[in-house]
PDB file of C-alpha atoms and ligand atoms in Angstrom:
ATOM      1  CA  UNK E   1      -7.287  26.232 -19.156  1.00 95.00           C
ATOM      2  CA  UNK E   2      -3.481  26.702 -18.252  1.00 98.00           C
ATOM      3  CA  UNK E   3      -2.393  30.203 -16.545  1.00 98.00           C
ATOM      4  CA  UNK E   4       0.301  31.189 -18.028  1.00 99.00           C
ATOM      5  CA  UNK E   5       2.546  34.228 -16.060  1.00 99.00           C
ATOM      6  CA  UNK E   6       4.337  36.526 -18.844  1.00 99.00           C
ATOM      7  CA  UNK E   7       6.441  38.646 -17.616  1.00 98.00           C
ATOM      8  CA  UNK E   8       7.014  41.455 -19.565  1.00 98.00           C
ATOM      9  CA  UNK E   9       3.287  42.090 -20.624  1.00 98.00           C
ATOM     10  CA  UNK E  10       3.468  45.503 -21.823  1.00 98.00           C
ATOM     11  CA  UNK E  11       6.629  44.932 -24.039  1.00 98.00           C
ATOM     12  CA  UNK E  12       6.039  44.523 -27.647  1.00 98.00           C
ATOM     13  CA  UNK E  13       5.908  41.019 -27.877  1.00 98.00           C
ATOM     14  CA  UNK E  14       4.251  40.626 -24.648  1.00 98.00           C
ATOM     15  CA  UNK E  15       1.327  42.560 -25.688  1.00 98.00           C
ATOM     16  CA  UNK E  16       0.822  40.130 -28.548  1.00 98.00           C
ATOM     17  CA  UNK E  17       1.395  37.315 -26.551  1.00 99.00           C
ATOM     18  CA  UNK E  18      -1.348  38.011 -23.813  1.00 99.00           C
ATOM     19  CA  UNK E  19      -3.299  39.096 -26.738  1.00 98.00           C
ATOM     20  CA  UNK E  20      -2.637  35.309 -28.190  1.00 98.00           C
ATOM     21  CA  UNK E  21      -2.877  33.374 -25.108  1.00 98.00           C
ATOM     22  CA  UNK E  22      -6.607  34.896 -24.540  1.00 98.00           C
ATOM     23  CA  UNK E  23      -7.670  34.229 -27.871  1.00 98.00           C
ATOM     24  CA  UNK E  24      -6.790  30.396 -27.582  1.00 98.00           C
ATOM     25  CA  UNK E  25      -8.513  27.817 -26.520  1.00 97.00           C
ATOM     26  CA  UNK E  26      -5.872  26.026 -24.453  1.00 97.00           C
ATOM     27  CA  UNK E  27      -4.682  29.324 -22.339  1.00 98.00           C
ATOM     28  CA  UNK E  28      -5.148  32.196 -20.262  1.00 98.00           C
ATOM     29  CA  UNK E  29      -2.623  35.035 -19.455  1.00 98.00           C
ATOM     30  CA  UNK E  30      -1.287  36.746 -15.973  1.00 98.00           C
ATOM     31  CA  UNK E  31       0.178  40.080 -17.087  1.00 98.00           C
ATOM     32  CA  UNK E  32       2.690  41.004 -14.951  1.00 98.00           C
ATOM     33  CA  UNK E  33       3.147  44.237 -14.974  1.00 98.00           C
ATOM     34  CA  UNK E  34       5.250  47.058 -13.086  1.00 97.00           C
ATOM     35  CA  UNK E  35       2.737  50.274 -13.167  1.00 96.00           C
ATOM     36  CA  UNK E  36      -0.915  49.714 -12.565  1.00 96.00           C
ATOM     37  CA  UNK E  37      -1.488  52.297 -15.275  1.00 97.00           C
ATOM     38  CA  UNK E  38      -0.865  49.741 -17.811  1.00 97.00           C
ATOM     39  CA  UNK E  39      -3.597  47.212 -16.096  1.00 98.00           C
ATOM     40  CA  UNK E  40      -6.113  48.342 -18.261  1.00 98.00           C
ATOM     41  CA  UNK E  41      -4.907  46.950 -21.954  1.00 98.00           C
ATOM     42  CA  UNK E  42      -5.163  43.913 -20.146  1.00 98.00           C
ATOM     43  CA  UNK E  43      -7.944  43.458 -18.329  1.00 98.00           C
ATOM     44  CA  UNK E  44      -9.853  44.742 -21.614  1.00 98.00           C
ATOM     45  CA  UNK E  45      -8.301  41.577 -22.808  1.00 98.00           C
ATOM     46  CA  UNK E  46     -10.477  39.467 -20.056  1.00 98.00           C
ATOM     47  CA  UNK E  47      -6.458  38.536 -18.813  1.00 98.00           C
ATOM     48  CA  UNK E  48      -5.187  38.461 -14.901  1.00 98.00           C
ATOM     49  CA  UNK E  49      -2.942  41.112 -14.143  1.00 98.00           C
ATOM     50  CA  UNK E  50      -0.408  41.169 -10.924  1.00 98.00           C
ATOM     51  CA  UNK E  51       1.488  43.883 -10.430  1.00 98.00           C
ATOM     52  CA  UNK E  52       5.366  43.767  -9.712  1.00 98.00           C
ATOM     53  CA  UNK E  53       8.937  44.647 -10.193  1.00 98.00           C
ATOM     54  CA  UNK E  54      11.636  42.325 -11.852  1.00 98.00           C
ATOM     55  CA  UNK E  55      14.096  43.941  -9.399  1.00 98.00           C
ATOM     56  CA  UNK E  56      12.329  42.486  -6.553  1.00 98.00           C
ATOM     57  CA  UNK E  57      13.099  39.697  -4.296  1.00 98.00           C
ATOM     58  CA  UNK E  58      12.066  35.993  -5.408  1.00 98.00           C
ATOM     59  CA  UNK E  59       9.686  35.222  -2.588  1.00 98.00           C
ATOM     60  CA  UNK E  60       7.561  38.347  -4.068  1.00 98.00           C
ATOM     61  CA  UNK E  61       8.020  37.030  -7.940  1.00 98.00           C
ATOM     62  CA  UNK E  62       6.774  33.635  -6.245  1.00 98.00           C
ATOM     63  CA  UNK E  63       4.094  35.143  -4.642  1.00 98.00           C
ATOM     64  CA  UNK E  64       2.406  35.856  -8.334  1.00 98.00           C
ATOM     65  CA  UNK E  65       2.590  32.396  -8.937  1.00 98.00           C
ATOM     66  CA  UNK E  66       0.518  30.136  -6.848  1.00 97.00           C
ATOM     67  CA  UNK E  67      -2.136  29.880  -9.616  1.00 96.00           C
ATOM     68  CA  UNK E  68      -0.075  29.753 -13.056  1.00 98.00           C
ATOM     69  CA  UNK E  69       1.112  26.503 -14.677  1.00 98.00           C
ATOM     70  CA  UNK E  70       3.368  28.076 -16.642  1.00 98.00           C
ATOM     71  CA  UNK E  71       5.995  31.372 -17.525  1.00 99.00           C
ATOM     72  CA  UNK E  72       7.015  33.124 -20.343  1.00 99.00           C
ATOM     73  CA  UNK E  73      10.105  35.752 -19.400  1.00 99.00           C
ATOM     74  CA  UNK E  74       9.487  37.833 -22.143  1.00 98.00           C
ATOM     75  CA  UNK E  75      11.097  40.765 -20.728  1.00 98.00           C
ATOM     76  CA  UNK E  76      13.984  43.040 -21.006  1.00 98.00           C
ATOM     77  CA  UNK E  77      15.920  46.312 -20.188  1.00 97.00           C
ATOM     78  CA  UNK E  78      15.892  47.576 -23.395  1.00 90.00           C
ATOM     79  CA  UNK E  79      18.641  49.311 -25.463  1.00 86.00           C
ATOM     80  CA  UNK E  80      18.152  52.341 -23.724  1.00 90.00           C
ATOM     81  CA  UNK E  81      19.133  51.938 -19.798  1.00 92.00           C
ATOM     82  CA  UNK E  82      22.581  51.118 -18.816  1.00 92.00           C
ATOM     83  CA  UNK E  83      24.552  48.344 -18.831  1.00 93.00           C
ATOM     84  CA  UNK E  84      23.772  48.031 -14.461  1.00 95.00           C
ATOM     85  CA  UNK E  85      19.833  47.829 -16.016  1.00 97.00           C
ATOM     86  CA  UNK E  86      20.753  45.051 -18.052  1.00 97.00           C
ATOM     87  CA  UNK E  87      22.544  42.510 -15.882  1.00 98.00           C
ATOM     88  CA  UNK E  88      19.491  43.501 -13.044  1.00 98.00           C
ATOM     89  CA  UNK E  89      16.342  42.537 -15.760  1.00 98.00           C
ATOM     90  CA  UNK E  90      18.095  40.191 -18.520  1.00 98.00           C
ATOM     91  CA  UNK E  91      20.006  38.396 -16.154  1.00 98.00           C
ATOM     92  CA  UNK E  92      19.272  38.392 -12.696  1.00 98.00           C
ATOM     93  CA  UNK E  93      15.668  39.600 -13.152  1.00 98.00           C
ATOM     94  CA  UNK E  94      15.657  36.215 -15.443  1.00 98.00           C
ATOM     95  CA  UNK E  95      17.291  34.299 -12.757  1.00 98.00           C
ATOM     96  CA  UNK E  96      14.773  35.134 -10.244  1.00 98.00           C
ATOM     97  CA  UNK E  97      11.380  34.376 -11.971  1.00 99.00           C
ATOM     98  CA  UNK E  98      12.939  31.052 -12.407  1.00 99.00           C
ATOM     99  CA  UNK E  99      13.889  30.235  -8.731  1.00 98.00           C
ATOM    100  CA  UNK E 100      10.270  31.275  -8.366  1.00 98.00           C
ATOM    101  CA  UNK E 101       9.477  29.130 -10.270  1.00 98.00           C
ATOM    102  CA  UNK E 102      10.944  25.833  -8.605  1.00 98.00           C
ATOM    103  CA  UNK E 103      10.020  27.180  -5.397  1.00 98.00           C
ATOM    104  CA  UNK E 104       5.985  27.242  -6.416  1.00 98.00           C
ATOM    105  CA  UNK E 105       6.606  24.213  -9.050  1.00 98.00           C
ATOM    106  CA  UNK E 106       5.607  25.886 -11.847  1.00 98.00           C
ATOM    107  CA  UNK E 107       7.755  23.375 -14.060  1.00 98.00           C
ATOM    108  CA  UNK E 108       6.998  25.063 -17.296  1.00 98.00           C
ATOM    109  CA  UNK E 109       8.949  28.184 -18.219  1.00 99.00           C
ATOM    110  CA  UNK E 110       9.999  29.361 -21.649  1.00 99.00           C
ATOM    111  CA  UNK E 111      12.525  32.269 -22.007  1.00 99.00           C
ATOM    112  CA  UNK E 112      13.169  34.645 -24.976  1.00 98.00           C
ATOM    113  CA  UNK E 113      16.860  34.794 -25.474  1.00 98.00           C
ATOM    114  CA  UNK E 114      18.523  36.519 -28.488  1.00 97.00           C
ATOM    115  CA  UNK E 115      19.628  34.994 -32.018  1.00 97.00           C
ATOM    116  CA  UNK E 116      23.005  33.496 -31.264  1.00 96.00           C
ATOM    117  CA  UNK E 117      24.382  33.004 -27.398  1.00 95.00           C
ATOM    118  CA  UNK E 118      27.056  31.262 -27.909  1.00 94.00           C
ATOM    119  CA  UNK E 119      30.670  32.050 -26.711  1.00 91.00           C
ATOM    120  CA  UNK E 120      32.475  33.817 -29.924  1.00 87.00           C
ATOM    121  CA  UNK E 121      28.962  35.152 -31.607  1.00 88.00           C
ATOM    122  CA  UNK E 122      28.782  37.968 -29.196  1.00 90.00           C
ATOM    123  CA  UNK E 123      29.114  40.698 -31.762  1.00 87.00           C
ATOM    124  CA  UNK E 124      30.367  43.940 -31.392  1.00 89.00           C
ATOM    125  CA  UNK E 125      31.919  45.801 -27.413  1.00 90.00           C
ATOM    126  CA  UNK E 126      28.858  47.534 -26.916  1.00 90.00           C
ATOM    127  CA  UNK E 127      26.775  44.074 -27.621  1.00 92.00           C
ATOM    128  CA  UNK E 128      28.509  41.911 -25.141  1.00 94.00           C
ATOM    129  CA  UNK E 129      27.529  42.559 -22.050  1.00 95.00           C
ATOM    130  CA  UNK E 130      23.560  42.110 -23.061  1.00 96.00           C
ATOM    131  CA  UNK E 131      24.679  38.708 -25.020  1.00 96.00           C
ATOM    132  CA  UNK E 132      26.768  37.410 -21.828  1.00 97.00           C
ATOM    133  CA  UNK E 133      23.750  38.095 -19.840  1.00 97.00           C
ATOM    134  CA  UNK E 134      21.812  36.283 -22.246  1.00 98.00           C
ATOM    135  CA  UNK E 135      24.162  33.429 -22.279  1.00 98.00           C
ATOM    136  CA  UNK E 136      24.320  33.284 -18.744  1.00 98.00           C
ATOM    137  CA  UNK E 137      20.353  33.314 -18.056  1.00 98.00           C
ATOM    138  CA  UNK E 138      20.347  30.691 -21.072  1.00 98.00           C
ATOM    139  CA  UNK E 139      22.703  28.972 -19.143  1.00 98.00           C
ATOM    140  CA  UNK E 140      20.799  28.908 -15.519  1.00 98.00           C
ATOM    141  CA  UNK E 141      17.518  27.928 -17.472  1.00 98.00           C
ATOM    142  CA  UNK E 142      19.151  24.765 -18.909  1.00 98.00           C
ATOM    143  CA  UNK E 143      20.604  23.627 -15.765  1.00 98.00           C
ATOM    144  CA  UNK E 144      17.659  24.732 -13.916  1.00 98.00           C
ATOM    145  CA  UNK E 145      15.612  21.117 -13.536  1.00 98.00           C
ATOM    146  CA  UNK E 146      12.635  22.954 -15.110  1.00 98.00           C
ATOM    147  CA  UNK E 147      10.465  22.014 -18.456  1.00 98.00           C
ATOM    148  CA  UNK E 148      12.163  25.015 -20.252  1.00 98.00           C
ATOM    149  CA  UNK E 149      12.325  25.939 -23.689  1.00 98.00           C
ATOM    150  CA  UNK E 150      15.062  28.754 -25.277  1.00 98.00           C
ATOM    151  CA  UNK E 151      13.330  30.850 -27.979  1.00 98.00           C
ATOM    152  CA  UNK E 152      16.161  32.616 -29.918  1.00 98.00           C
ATOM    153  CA  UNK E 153      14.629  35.119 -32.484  1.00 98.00           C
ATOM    154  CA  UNK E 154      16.185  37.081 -34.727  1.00 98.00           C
ATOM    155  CA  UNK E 155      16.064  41.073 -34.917  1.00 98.00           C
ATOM    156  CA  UNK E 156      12.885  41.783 -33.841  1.00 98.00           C
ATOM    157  CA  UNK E 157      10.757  44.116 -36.397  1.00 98.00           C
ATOM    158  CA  UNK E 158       7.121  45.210 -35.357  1.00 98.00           C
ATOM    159  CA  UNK E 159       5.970  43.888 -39.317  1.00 98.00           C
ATOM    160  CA  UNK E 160       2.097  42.234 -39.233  1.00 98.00           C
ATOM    161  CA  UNK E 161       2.916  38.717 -38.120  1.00 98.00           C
ATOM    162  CA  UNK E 162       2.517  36.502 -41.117  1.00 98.00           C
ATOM    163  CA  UNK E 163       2.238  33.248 -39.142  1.00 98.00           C
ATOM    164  CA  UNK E 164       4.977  31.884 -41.393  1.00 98.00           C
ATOM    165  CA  UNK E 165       8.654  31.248 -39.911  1.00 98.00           C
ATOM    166  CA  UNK E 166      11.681  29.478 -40.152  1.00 98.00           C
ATOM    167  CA  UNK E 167      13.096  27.304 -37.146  1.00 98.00           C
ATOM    168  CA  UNK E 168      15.705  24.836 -36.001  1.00 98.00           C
ATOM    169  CA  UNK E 169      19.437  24.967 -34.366  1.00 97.00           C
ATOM    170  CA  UNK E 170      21.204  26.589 -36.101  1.00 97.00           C
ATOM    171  CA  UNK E 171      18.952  28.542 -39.435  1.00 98.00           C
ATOM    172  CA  UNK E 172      20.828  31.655 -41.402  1.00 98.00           C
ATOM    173  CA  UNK E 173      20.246  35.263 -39.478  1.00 97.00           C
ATOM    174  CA  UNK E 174      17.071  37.340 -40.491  1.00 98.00           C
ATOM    175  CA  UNK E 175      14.887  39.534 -38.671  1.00 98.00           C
ATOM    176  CA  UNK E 176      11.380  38.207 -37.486  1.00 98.00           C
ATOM    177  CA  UNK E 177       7.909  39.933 -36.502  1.00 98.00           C
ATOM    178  CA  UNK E 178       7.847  40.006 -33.010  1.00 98.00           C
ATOM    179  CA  UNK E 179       3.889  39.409 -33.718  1.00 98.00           C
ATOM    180  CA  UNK E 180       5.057  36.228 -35.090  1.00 98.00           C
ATOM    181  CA  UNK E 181       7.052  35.606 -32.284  1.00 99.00           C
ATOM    182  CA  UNK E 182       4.742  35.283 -29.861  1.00 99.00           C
ATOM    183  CA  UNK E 183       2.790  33.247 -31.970  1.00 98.00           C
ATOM    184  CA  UNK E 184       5.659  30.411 -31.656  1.00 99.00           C
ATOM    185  CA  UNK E 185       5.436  31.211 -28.154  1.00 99.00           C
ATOM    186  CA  UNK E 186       1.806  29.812 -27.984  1.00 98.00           C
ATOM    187  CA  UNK E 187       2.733  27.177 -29.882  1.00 98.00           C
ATOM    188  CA  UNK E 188       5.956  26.088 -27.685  1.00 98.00           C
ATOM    189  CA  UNK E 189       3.812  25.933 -24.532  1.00 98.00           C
ATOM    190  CA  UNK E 190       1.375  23.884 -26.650  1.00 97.00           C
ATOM    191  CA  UNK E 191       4.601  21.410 -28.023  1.00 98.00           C
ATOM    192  CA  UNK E 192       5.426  18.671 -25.026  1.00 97.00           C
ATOM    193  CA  UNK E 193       8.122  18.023 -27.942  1.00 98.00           C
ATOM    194  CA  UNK E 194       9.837  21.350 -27.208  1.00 98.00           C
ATOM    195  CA  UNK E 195      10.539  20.373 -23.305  1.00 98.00           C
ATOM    196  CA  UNK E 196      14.063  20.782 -22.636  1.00 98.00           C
ATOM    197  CA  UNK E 197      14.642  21.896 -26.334  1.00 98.00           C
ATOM    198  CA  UNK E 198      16.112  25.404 -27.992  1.00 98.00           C
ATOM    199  CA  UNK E 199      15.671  26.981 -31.407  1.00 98.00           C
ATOM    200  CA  UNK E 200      16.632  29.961 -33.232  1.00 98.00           C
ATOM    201  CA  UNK E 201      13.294  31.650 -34.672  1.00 98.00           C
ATOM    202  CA  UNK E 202      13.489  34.164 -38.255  1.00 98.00           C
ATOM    203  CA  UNK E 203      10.643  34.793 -40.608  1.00 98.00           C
ATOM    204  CA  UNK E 204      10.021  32.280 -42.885  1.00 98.00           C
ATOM    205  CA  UNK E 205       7.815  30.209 -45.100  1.00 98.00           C
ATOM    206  CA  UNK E 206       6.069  27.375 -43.206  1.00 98.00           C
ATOM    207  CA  UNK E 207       3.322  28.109 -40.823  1.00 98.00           C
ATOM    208  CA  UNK E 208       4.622  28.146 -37.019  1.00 98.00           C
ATOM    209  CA  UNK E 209       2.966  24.555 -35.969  1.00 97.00           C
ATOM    210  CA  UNK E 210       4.771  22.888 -39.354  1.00 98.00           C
ATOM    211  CA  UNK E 211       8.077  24.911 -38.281  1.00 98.00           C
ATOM    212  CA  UNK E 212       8.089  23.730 -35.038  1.00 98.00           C
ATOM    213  CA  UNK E 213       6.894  20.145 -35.885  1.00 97.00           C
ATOM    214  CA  UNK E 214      11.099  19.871 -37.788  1.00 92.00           C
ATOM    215  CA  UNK E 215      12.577  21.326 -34.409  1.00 95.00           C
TER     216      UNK E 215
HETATM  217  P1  NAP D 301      10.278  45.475 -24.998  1.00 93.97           P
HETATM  218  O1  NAP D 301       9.184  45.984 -25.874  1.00 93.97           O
HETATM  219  O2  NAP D 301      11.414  46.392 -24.683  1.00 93.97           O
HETATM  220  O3  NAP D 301       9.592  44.984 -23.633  1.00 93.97           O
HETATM  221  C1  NAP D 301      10.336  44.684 -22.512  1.00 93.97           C
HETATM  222  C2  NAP D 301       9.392  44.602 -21.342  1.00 93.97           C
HETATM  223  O4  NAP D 301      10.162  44.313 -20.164  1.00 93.97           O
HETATM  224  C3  NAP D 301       8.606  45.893 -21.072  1.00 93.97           C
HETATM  225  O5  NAP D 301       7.244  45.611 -20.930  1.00 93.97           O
HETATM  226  C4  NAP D 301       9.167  46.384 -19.764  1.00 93.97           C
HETATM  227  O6  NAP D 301       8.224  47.011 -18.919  1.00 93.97           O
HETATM  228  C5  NAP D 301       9.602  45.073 -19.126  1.00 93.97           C
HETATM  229  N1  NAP D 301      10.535  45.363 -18.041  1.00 93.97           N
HETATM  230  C6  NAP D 301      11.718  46.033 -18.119  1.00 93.97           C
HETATM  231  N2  NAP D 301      12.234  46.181 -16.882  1.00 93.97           N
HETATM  232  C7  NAP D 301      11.349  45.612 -16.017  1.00 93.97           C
HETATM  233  C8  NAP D 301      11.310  45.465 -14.622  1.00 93.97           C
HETATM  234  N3  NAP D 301      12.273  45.949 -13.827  1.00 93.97           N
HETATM  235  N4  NAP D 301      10.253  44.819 -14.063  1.00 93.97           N
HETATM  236  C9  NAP D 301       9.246  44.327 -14.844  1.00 93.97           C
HETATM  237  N5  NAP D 301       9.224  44.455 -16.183  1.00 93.97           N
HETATM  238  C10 NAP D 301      10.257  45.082 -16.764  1.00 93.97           C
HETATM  239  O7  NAP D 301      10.898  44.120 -25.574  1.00 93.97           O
HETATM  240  P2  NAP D 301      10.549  43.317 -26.905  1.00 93.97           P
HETATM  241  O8  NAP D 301      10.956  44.121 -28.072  1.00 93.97           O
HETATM  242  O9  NAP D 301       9.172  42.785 -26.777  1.00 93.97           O
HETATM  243  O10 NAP D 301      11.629  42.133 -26.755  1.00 93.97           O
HETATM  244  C11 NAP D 301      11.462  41.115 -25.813  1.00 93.97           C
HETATM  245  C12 NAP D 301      12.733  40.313 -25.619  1.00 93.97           C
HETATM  246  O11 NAP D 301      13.320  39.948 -26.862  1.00 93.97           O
HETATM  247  C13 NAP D 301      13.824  41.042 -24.852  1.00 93.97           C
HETATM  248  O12 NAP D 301      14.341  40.156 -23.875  1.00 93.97           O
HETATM  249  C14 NAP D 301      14.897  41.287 -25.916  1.00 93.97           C
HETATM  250  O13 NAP D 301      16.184  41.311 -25.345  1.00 93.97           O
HETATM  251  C15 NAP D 301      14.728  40.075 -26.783  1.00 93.97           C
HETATM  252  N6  NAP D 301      15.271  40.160 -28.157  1.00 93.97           N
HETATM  253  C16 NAP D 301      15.317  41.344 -28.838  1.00 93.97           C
HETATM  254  C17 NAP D 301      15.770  41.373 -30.156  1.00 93.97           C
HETATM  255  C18 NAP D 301      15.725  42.658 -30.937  1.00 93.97           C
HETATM  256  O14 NAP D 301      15.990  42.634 -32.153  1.00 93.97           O
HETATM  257  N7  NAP D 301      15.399  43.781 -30.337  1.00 93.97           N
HETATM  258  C19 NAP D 301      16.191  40.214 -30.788  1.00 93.97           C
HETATM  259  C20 NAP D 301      16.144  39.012 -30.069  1.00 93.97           C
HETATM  260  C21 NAP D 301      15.675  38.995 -28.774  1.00 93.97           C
HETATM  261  P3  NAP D 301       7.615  48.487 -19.223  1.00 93.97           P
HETATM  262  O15 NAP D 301       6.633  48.271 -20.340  1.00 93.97           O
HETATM  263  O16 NAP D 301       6.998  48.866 -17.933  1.00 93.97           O
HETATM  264  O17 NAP D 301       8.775  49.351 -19.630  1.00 93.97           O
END
């Protein structure tokens, strides 16, 4: 069984992702979590739990991972803290679990990203600041030496996951369950072909293991 650390547990796709992880065969999930209140969901799910901030320093996020082959950065401000929130969790908060990373050698580390980080597709004023901090942690992860991989999904709807998506480079903007989300997730950390590799992630119509077979 490979640990796998997700940080950002109790968001909405990292619910379903611990959720996943424990009902597979291959994995088992760390929850990291900020408030010990939310332990619970989790360790109802037979999951690890550890129990820290993504504001705090990188020896303490590398502390959580001396048993984990693997992380999933699954976390983010939110649309509904300030701009200071966002460049502290999206970007450096990103950052950070990854120079944890390297310093424990947990090679492994996939990050959700948004649909489209590339200089010129960062939408409207109020958008840009979230997409340059997306670019930017997109940007550390590549150049990083880890195993990464870049999920890019597309607006993020809490719909039943169908287990059907669409994925490759560059695929036309659509929204996506985030249930099916972490389903590619799972998958990814499953794919040695996805080392090193990035795709953008909408609903679809082939099953998430034949999607991610054409990436
Ligand atoms: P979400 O429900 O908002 O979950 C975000 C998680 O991050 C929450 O569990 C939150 O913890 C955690 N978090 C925030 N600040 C933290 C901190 N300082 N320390 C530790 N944990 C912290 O997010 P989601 O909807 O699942 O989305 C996940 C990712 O997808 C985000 O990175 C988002 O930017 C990206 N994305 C979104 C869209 C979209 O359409 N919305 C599209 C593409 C990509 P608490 O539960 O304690 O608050």
């Amino acid at each position: 069984m490979k640990k796998v650390l997700v940080a950002g547990a109790n968001g909405q796709i990292g619910k379903h992702l611990v959720r996943l992880l424990q009902e597979s065969e291959q994995f088992e999930a760390k929850a990291m979590i900020r408030d010990k209140t939310q332990a619970s969901f989790f360790e109802n799910l037979g999951a690890g739990v550890a129990v820290a901030d993504l504001e705090d320093e990188i020896d303490v996020l590398a502390a959580l991972m001396d048993d984990v082959d693997a992380v999933v950065f699954a976390a983010g401000s939110g649309p509904h803290t300030g701009k200071d929130k966002t460049i502290m969790i999206d970007l450096d908060g990103a950052v950070k679990m990854m120079e944890a990373a390297k310093q424990k050698g947990v090679s492994r580390f996939a990050l959700i990203s948004s649909f489209d980080t590339r200089r010129g597709s960062w939408g409207s004023e109020d958008f840009r600041p979230y997409a340059a901090c997306k670019f930017y942690a997109d940007e550390w992860l590549r150049s990083s030496g880890l195993e990464y991989t870049i999920i890019h999904p597309g607006r993020l709807t809490n719909d039943e996951g169908t287990g059907k998506v669409n994925a490759g480079g560059e695929i036309p903007r659509d929204e996506v369950p985030r249930e099916d989300v972490a389903k590619v997730i799972v998958e990814t950390l499953n794919s040695p072909h996805l080392v090193n590799k990035e795709f953008q992630v909408t609903k679809g119509e082939s099953p998430v293991m034949e999607a991610l077979k054409m990436v």
